[in-house]
Amino acid sequence: MKLLLILDTVEFPLAPTPALARRCAGLLAQKGHTIHLLELYDGQHRPPVQPGCQQTLLPFSDERVMNQLLEFGQKGGTPVPLRLAKLCLHPQAALAAVRQILLKRPRRVSAAAKKIAQLDAQFHFDGMIAVAAPYAGSFALQQVETQAKKISWQMDPYAANRSYQVPGAYARERQLCQAIHRIFITPAMQADYQPGGPLADFAQKAQVVDFPSLVRQPATKPLAKGFPIRCVFCGSLYPELRTPHFALELFSTLNDPDVELVFVGGGWQYYPAQLLEQAKEILGERLVVTGPLSYEESAAYLASGDVLINLGNGVDNQVPSKLFEYFAQGKPILHLAKLANDPCLPYLNRWPLALCLSEQQGCSPEVLGQLSEFLHSKAQERIPFAQAEEIFFENTQKAAVNHILCALED
């Protein structure tokens, strides 16, 4: 079959969803299918080439500059009038803002739709798959007249995710569902398509395809440790969605001289400096905050970690893809949940080396006892990758590719 995958890294060049889709595209190519990748990118960070796949790049430097000058619409920071004044000094970025914010017709959608149609006229695809979020590729695919089957692969939710909620979001998603042959959703999104849910009318189009993010990790030289047990969180922090408070409180209260706590990744700008300062007063050198690092540097920290920390999200329909990278490491995982119905729990309940603690439990003596026993008894245990594949087969590339081929042959 001839397939087109539409990937979007304009806002987040290192976003995990396009990387996961590229791996699946490579496996499809290995199976003998003709695979073309349409890459929407920021005009600066060129997406990697996937062996066996043809690639077309569609740059959006105007939107990159627009997002930078408007500071991605985040609260605080530069006053809005000053942001707009800076924007006016960049005509192309200003025009992109007018199209996106005022006219509700972002250039990324219209330009992507035009390019999809051109590629389809040239290659006559059997199927087209837009990987989201973001949803620009899906909305572009919605507009294209084609004989190919259309799939919106929603690795991240849109309307149901608090970070995306805007008036009319569900109505917009219903229009998308109407125009698409099949919608791939994560297990946590099923409620929206069940009776009484906002998208129940499209249940027959919805197909559960879990994150294809269980991938054997390349051998990486670990970093030297300063303490016997290193606990590592790797990822980004966000206001309300993914926060460090409970982890800092838990390890500060435990205050184990053999335990080191490491945060790898950004997002600390969302929190007051005193949050870290208070923990640093207790933990001293046993608290390490690296800030954003390259993939290679982050991998070295993961490789050196004895226990990996997963911070639960503040929404019940989104699972951090980083969790499956943790599983691929075969290491013990300490999960700190924000919600009683944390969508990570069904996965972690199947992992033999997991301890799940809830923020609602606080730092009681019982909780601290559980944590101490887990760290000291499990830190050196490992699970082979082959066993991880058996536990989470639905999270392998092979499983995702099977779903794609079945949907296109249906």
PDB file of C-alpha atoms in Angstrom, residues 107 277 314 333:
ATOM      1  CA  ARG A 107      -1.854  28.973   7.567  1.00  0.00           C
ATOM      2  CA  GLU A 277      15.364  26.355  47.945  1.00  0.00           C
ATOM      3  CA  GLY A 314      -3.684  16.341  36.656  1.00  0.00           C
ATOM      4  CA  ILE A 333       9.228   2.894  38.974  1.00  0.00           C
TER       5      ILE A 333
END
